[in-house]
Amino acid sequence: MKEELLTKSDVTRIIEHMNEDHEDALISYVKFYGKVGKCNKAKLIKMNSKSMEIEYYSETKKHNVVLPFDHELTSAHDAHMTMVKMAKLAR
C-alpha cells in the first residue's frame, strides 16, 4: 500500500483553514476549474495529494465537484503553494 504524501493531520488542518478563512477561494475554484456558472456557497470536504472535493451550492441545489491538482502534492507546504497559485489563476 502506497503511503499518502500528505498526513491526515495536514489534510485536516488544510480543510479547516480553507473552510474557516477562504470560502471565496473555494468558490473561485468551483467556478473556474469546475466550470460552474453559479456558486454561492462552497465547502472543502475531502482532499488528498492528487485532488480536492468541494461541496457547493448553485442557488439552492447542492453539488460536489472533484478538482485534480496539476501535480501530486509532496507536502503541506506544496499544498499551500499550489492552492494559492490556483486561487490567483481563478480570480
Tab-separated table of N, CA, C and O in Angstrom:
chain	number	residue	atom	x	y	z
A	1	MET	N	0.837	-1.184	0.000
A	1	MET	CA	0.000	0.000	0.000
A	1	MET	C	0.882	1.247	0.000
A	1	MET	O	1.813	1.370	0.793
A	2	LYS	N	0.585	2.164	-0.905
A	2	LYS	CA	1.377	3.381	-1.018
A	2	LYS	C	1.025	4.353	0.103
A	2	LYS	O	-0.135	4.571	0.416
A	3	GLU	N	2.033	4.928	0.692
A	3	GLU	CA	1.848	5.897	1.771
A	3	GLU	C	1.397	7.238	1.191
A	3	GLU	O	1.882	7.681	0.163
A	4	GLU	N	0.426	7.880	1.848
A	4	GLU	CA	-0.035	9.205	1.425
A	4	GLU	C	1.088	10.224	1.597
A	4	GLU	O	1.855	10.166	2.551
A	5	LEU	N	1.173	11.140	0.680
A	5	LEU	CA	2.203	12.165	0.735
A	5	LEU	C	1.861	13.256	1.747
A	5	LEU	O	2.737	13.875	2.309
A	6	LEU	N	0.576	13.492	1.947
A	6	LEU	CA	0.124	14.433	2.979
A	6	LEU	C	-0.400	13.606	4.148
A	6	LEU	O	-1.111	12.635	3.942
A	7	THR	N	-0.062	14.000	5.351
A	7	THR	CA	-0.563	13.277	6.508
A	7	THR	C	-2.032	13.623	6.746
A	7	THR	O	-2.538	14.650	6.268
A	8	LYS	N	-2.707	12.789	7.510
A	8	LYS	CA	-4.109	13.063	7.848
A	8	LYS	C	-4.233	14.385	8.597
A	8	LYS	O	-5.166	15.142	8.375
A	9	SER	N	-3.281	14.677	9.464
A	9	SER	CA	-3.345	15.939	10.209
A	9	SER	C	-3.114	17.135	9.293
A	9	SER	O	-3.736	18.187	9.479
A	10	ASP	N	-2.249	16.990	8.283
A	10	ASP	CA	-2.066	18.064	7.291
A	10	ASP	C	-3.391	18.348	6.582
A	10	ASP	O	-3.815	19.494	6.459
A	11	VAL	N	-4.026	17.290	6.112
A	11	VAL	CA	-5.275	17.423	5.367
A	11	VAL	C	-6.362	18.039	6.245
A	11	VAL	O	-7.061	18.964	5.815
A	12	THR	N	-6.489	17.572	7.470
A	12	THR	CA	-7.487	18.119	8.396
A	12	THR	C	-7.253	19.607	8.618
A	12	THR	O	-8.188	20.414	8.563
A	13	ARG	N	-6.017	19.974	8.834
A	13	ARG	CA	-5.669	21.378	9.068
A	13	ARG	C	-5.968	22.233	7.837
A	13	ARG	O	-6.539	23.330	7.936
A	14	ILE	N	-5.624	21.752	6.660
A	14	ILE	CA	-5.872	22.494	5.424
A	14	ILE	C	-7.374	22.668	5.193
A	14	ILE	O	-7.844	23.767	4.876
A	15	ILE	N	-8.131	21.592	5.369
A	15	ILE	CA	-9.588	21.662	5.174
A	15	ILE	C	-10.205	22.666	6.145
A	15	ILE	O	-11.006	23.522	5.738
A	16	GLU	N	-9.839	22.591	7.412
A	16	GLU	CA	-10.389	23.526	8.403
A	16	GLU	C	-10.024	24.970	8.054
A	16	GLU	O	-10.863	25.865	8.106
A	17	HIS	N	-8.778	25.185	7.687
A	17	HIS	CA	-8.318	26.537	7.345
A	17	HIS	C	-9.064	27.088	6.123
A	17	HIS	O	-9.540	28.227	6.134
A	18	MET	N	-9.171	26.291	5.087
A	18	MET	CA	-9.854	26.750	3.877
A	18	MET	C	-11.318	27.062	4.157
A	18	MET	O	-11.846	28.068	3.682
A	19	ASN	N	-11.988	26.204	4.927
A	19	ASN	CA	-13.404	26.425	5.209
A	19	ASN	C	-13.640	27.613	6.141
A	19	ASN	O	-14.632	28.317	6.000
A	20	GLU	N	-12.723	27.847	7.055
A	20	GLU	CA	-12.888	28.957	8.005
A	20	GLU	C	-12.491	30.307	7.400
A	20	GLU	O	-13.107	31.321	7.701
A	21	ASP	N	-11.454	30.307	6.555
A	21	ASP	CA	-10.870	31.579	6.112
A	21	ASP	C	-10.912	31.861	4.613
A	21	ASP	O	-10.643	32.992	4.208
A	22	HIS	N	-11.212	30.869	3.794
A	22	HIS	CA	-11.054	31.074	2.353
A	22	HIS	C	-12.206	30.532	1.507
A	22	HIS	O	-11.978	29.971	0.424
A	23	GLU	N	-13.438	30.739	1.964
A	23	GLU	CA	-14.574	30.295	1.146
A	23	GLU	C	-14.562	30.997	-0.210
A	23	GLU	O	-14.939	30.413	-1.230
A	24	ASP	N	-14.102	32.235	-0.253
A	24	ASP	CA	-14.023	32.964	-1.524
A	24	ASP	C	-13.131	32.232	-2.527
A	24	ASP	O	-13.458	32.135	-3.715
A	25	ALA	N	-12.018	31.677	-2.069
A	25	ALA	CA	-11.125	30.911	-2.953
A	25	ALA	C	-11.807	29.620	-3.402
A	25	ALA	O	-11.699	29.229	-4.571
A	26	LEU	N	-12.516	28.960	-2.493
A	26	LEU	CA	-13.222	27.727	-2.850
A	26	LEU	C	-14.275	28.003	-3.926
A	26	LEU	O	-14.420	27.228	-4.874
A	27	ILE	N	-15.005	29.106	-3.787
A	27	ILE	CA	-15.997	29.480	-4.791
A	27	ILE	C	-15.300	29.756	-6.132
A	27	ILE	O	-15.776	29.321	-7.186
A	28	SER	N	-14.161	30.423	-6.088
A	28	SER	CA	-13.390	30.671	-7.317
A	28	SER	C	-12.932	29.368	-7.957
A	28	SER	O	-12.992	29.220	-9.189
A	29	TYR	N	-12.457	28.411	-7.158
A	29	TYR	CA	-12.053	27.105	-7.686
A	29	TYR	C	-13.216	26.441	-8.411
A	29	TYR	O	-13.060	25.906	-9.513
A	30	VAL	N	-14.383	26.437	-7.766
A	30	VAL	CA	-15.569	25.781	-8.343
A	30	VAL	C	-15.927	26.420	-9.683
A	30	VAL	O	-16.150	25.727	-10.680
A	31	LYS	N	-15.970	27.737	-9.706
A	31	LYS	CA	-16.370	28.443	-10.931
A	31	LYS	C	-15.342	28.264	-12.053
A	31	LYS	O	-15.699	27.965	-13.195
A	32	PHE	N	-14.061	28.450	-11.735
A	32	PHE	CA	-13.022	28.441	-12.765
A	32	PHE	C	-12.627	27.017	-13.175
A	32	PHE	O	-12.686	26.670	-14.353
A	33	TYR	N	-12.214	26.204	-12.218
A	33	TYR	CA	-11.726	24.855	-12.534
A	33	TYR	C	-12.865	23.863	-12.755
A	33	TYR	O	-12.729	22.936	-13.548
A	34	GLY	N	-13.979	24.073	-12.044
A	34	GLY	CA	-15.130	23.191	-12.208
A	34	GLY	C	-16.057	23.630	-13.321
A	34	GLY	O	-17.026	22.946	-13.631
A	35	LYS	N	-15.766	24.808	-13.904
A	35	LYS	CA	-16.565	25.358	-14.994
A	35	LYS	C	-18.044	25.448	-14.618
A	35	LYS	O	-18.925	25.040	-15.370
A	36	VAL	N	-18.291	25.991	-13.431
A	36	VAL	CA	-19.643	26.152	-12.904
A	36	VAL	C	-20.012	27.622	-12.989
A	36	VAL	O	-19.251	28.487	-12.540
A	37	GLY	N	-21.176	27.924	-13.554
A	37	GLY	CA	-21.592	29.306	-13.730
A	37	GLY	C	-21.973	29.997	-12.438
A	37	GLY	O	-21.531	31.107	-12.158
A	38	LYS	N	-22.790	29.348	-11.635
A	38	LYS	CA	-23.265	29.961	-10.397
A	38	LYS	C	-22.858	29.108	-9.199
A	38	LYS	O	-23.097	27.905	-9.174
A	39	CYS	N	-22.265	29.771	-8.233
A	39	CYS	CA	-21.882	29.122	-6.979
A	39	CYS	C	-21.952	30.188	-5.905
A	39	CYS	O	-21.255	31.194	-5.975
A	40	ASN	N	-22.803	29.977	-4.907
A	40	ASN	CA	-22.944	30.985	-3.861
A	40	ASN	C	-22.444	30.512	-2.499
A	40	ASN	O	-22.421	31.300	-1.562
A	41	LYS	N	-22.033	29.261	-2.388
A	41	LYS	CA	-21.512	28.731	-1.129
A	41	LYS	C	-20.658	27.516	-1.460
A	41	LYS	O	-21.013	26.726	-2.327
A	42	ALA	N	-19.514	27.364	-0.764
A	42	ALA	CA	-18.630	26.231	-1.043
A	42	ALA	C	-17.923	25.779	0.227
A	42	ALA	O	-17.624	26.584	1.108
A	43	LYS	N	-17.669	24.474	0.298
A	43	LYS	CA	-17.003	23.880	1.457
A	43	LYS	C	-16.092	22.760	0.964
A	43	LYS	O	-16.531	21.878	0.216
A	44	LEU	N	-14.829	22.799	1.385
A	44	LEU	CA	-13.882	21.732	1.056
A	44	LEU	C	-14.212	20.537	1.942
A	44	LEU	O	-14.242	20.663	3.168
A	45	ILE	N	-14.516	19.386	1.323
A	45	ILE	CA	-14.928	18.236	2.131
A	45	ILE	C	-13.925	17.080	2.126
A	45	ILE	O	-13.885	16.305	3.079
A	46	LYS	N	-13.121	16.977	1.073
A	46	LYS	CA	-12.114	15.918	1.003
A	46	LYS	C	-10.906	16.440	0.247
A	46	LYS	O	-11.029	17.288	-0.632
A	47	MET	N	-9.765	15.856	0.586
A	47	MET	CA	-8.539	16.244	-0.100
A	47	MET	C	-7.510	15.150	0.060
A	47	MET	O	-7.457	14.481	1.092
A	48	ASN	N	-6.711	14.940	-0.984
A	48	ASN	CA	-5.550	14.055	-0.889
A	48	ASN	C	-4.452	14.664	-1.751
A	48	ASN	O	-4.596	15.809	-2.205
A	49	SER	N	-3.407	13.946	-1.999
A	49	SER	CA	-2.273	14.522	-2.726
A	49	SER	C	-2.559	14.747	-4.211
A	49	SER	O	-1.808	15.449	-4.883
A	50	LYS	N	-3.674	14.195	-4.719
A	50	LYS	CA	-3.976	14.308	-6.138
A	50	LYS	C	-5.157	15.215	-6.467
A	50	LYS	O	-5.248	15.719	-7.579
A	51	SER	N	-6.074	15.412	-5.508
A	51	SER	CA	-7.272	16.196	-5.816
A	51	SER	C	-7.952	16.692	-4.545
A	51	SER	O	-7.620	16.274	-3.433
A	52	MET	N	-8.928	17.588	-4.764
A	52	MET	CA	-9.772	18.044	-3.658
A	52	MET	C	-11.226	17.950	-4.106
A	52	MET	O	-11.530	18.100	-5.296
A	53	GLU	N	-12.106	17.676	-3.151
A	53	GLU	CA	-13.527	17.615	-3.436
A	53	GLU	C	-14.215	18.751	-2.695
A	53	GLU	O	-14.040	18.916	-1.491
A	54	ILE	N	-14.988	19.527	-3.446
A	54	ILE	CA	-15.684	20.678	-2.890
A	54	ILE	C	-17.177	20.476	-3.042
A	54	ILE	O	-17.663	20.131	-4.127
A	55	GLU	N	-17.888	20.677	-1.945
A	55	GLU	CA	-19.346	20.681	-1.958
A	55	GLU	C	-19.767	22.134	-2.165
A	55	GLU	O	-19.252	23.028	-1.491
A	56	TYR	N	-20.674	22.360	-3.099
A	56	TYR	CA	-21.074	23.737	-3.364
A	56	TYR	C	-22.565	23.820	-3.658
A	56	TYR	O	-23.202	22.822	-3.973
A	57	TYR	N	-23.074	25.019	-3.522
A	57	TYR	CA	-24.478	25.286	-3.819
A	57	TYR	C	-24.567	26.210	-5.026
A	57	TYR	O	-23.910	27.244	-5.078
A	58	SER	N	-25.378	25.806	-5.981
A	58	SER	CA	-25.736	26.631	-7.120
A	58	SER	C	-27.200	26.971	-6.889
A	58	SER	O	-28.069	26.112	-7.036
A	59	GLU	N	-27.404	28.205	-6.451
A	59	GLU	CA	-28.693	28.664	-5.961
A	59	GLU	C	-29.069	27.800	-4.758
A	59	GLU	O	-28.389	27.872	-3.758
A	60	THR	N	-30.070	26.924	-4.843
A	60	THR	CA	-30.433	26.115	-3.672
A	60	THR	C	-30.050	24.645	-3.823
A	60	THR	O	-30.267	23.862	-2.908
A	61	LYS	N	-29.481	24.268	-4.954
A	61	LYS	CA	-29.117	22.872	-5.193
A	61	LYS	C	-27.679	22.599	-4.772
A	61	LYS	O	-26.770	23.339	-5.109
A	62	LYS	N	-27.498	21.487	-4.041
A	62	LYS	CA	-26.170	21.090	-3.580
A	62	LYS	C	-25.528	20.159	-4.612
A	62	LYS	O	-26.173	19.257	-5.139
A	63	HIS	N	-24.251	20.395	-4.876
A	63	HIS	CA	-23.479	19.592	-5.822
A	63	HIS	C	-22.092	19.340	-5.233
A	63	HIS	O	-21.669	20.033	-4.312
A	64	ASN	N	-21.374	18.386	-5.824
A	64	ASN	CA	-19.974	18.138	-5.476
A	64	ASN	C	-19.158	18.159	-6.754
A	64	ASN	O	-19.638	17.726	-7.805
A	65	VAL	N	-17.942	18.635	-6.644
A	65	VAL	CA	-17.015	18.608	-7.770
A	65	VAL	C	-15.642	18.179	-7.248
A	65	VAL	O	-15.220	18.595	-6.171
A	66	VAL	N	-14.985	17.312	-7.994
A	66	VAL	CA	-13.619	16.885	-7.675
A	66	VAL	C	-12.695	17.614	-8.636
A	66	VAL	O	-12.861	17.535	-9.850
A	67	LEU	N	-11.742	18.330	-8.061
A	67	LEU	CA	-10.792	19.106	-8.859
A	67	LEU	C	-9.389	18.525	-8.679
A	67	LEU	O	-8.856	18.530	-7.568
A	68	PRO	N	-8.780	18.036	-9.750
A	68	PRO	CA	-7.423	17.494	-9.641
A	68	PRO	C	-6.394	18.614	-9.521
A	68	PRO	O	-6.584	19.706	-10.055
A	69	PHE	N	-5.319	18.345	-8.816
A	69	PHE	CA	-4.182	19.265	-8.789
A	69	PHE	C	-3.365	19.037	-10.058
A	69	PHE	O	-3.455	17.973	-10.674
A	70	ASP	N	-2.531	19.994	-10.427
A	70	ASP	CA	-1.742	19.855	-11.652
A	70	ASP	C	-0.524	18.948	-11.475
A	70	ASP	O	0.176	18.655	-12.437
A	71	HIS	N	-0.279	18.521	-10.239
A	71	HIS	CA	0.793	17.570	-9.935
A	71	HIS	C	0.454	16.916	-8.596
A	71	HIS	O	-0.430	17.379	-7.876
A	72	GLU	N	1.134	15.832	-8.272
A	72	GLU	CA	0.907	15.182	-6.978
A	72	GLU	C	1.607	15.991	-5.891
A	72	GLU	O	2.810	16.246	-5.980
A	73	LEU	N	0.840	16.397	-4.897
A	73	LEU	CA	1.386	17.225	-3.818
A	73	LEU	C	2.372	16.425	-2.983
A	73	LEU	O	2.137	15.263	-2.667
A	74	THR	N	3.468	17.070	-2.600
A	74	THR	CA	4.521	16.356	-1.882
A	74	THR	C	4.606	16.712	-0.401
A	74	THR	O	5.309	16.043	0.342
A	75	SER	N	3.901	17.773	0.021
A	75	SER	CA	3.967	18.201	1.420
A	75	SER	C	2.861	19.215	1.691
A	75	SER	O	2.205	19.695	0.755
A	76	ALA	N	2.697	19.571	2.949
A	76	ALA	CA	1.728	20.609	3.306
A	76	ALA	C	2.132	21.941	2.676
A	76	ALA	O	1.279	22.701	2.197
A	77	HIS	N	3.426	22.220	2.645
A	77	HIS	CA	3.902	23.453	2.015
A	77	HIS	C	3.574	23.467	0.523
A	77	HIS	O	3.121	24.484	-0.024
A	78	ASP	N	3.791	22.352	-0.136
A	78	ASP	CA	3.469	22.237	-1.556
A	78	ASP	C	1.958	22.441	-1.766
A	78	ASP	O	1.547	23.123	-2.706
A	79	ALA	N	1.139	21.877	-0.884
A	79	ALA	CA	-0.314	22.065	-0.976
A	79	ALA	C	-0.660	23.545	-0.866
A	79	ALA	O	-1.449	24.074	-1.655
A	80	HIS	N	-0.060	24.219	0.095
A	80	HIS	CA	-0.311	25.646	0.292
A	80	HIS	C	0.052	26.444	-0.962
A	80	HIS	O	-0.750	27.238	-1.461
A	81	MET	N	1.252	26.237	-1.463
A	81	MET	CA	1.723	26.990	-2.629
A	81	MET	C	0.857	26.699	-3.855
A	81	MET	O	0.528	27.611	-4.623
A	82	THR	N	0.473	25.455	-4.033
A	82	THR	CA	-0.355	25.060	-5.176
A	82	THR	C	-1.736	25.686	-5.093
A	82	THR	O	-2.256	26.215	-6.085
A	83	MET	N	-2.337	25.659	-3.904
A	83	MET	CA	-3.687	26.200	-3.746
A	83	MET	C	-3.697	27.727	-3.861
A	83	MET	O	-4.640	28.302	-4.396
A	84	VAL	N	-2.650	28.384	-3.410
A	84	VAL	CA	-2.534	29.835	-3.587
A	84	VAL	C	-2.420	30.161	-5.076
A	84	VAL	O	-3.095	31.061	-5.590
A	85	LYS	N	-1.580	29.419	-5.786
A	85	LYS	CA	-1.418	29.626	-7.228
A	85	LYS	C	-2.747	29.409	-7.954
A	85	LYS	O	-3.133	30.203	-8.823
A	86	MET	N	-3.460	28.358	-7.571
A	86	MET	CA	-4.761	28.076	-8.184
A	86	MET	C	-5.742	29.225	-7.928
A	86	MET	O	-6.498	29.613	-8.826
A	87	ALA	N	-5.746	29.737	-6.710
A	87	ALA	CA	-6.657	30.834	-6.359
A	87	ALA	C	-6.351	32.083	-7.188
A	87	ALA	O	-7.263	32.759	-7.676
A	88	LYS	N	-5.071	32.393	-7.362
A	88	LYS	CA	-4.694	33.561	-8.155
A	88	LYS	C	-5.128	33.420	-9.608
A	88	LYS	O	-5.618	34.379	-10.213
A	89	LEU	N	-4.963	32.233	-10.168
A	89	LEU	CA	-5.376	31.997	-11.551
A	89	LEU	C	-6.897	32.044	-11.713
A	89	LEU	O	-7.398	32.448	-12.759
A	90	ALA	N	-7.615	31.636	-10.676
A	90	ALA	CA	-9.078	31.540	-10.752
A	90	ALA	C	-9.771	32.895	-10.578
A	90	ALA	O	-10.943	33.022	-10.902
A	91	ARG	N	-9.080	33.883	-10.088
A	91	ARG	CA	-9.723	35.201	-9.822
A	91	ARG	C	-9.843	36.048	-11.051
A	91	ARG	O	-9.220	36.130	-11.958
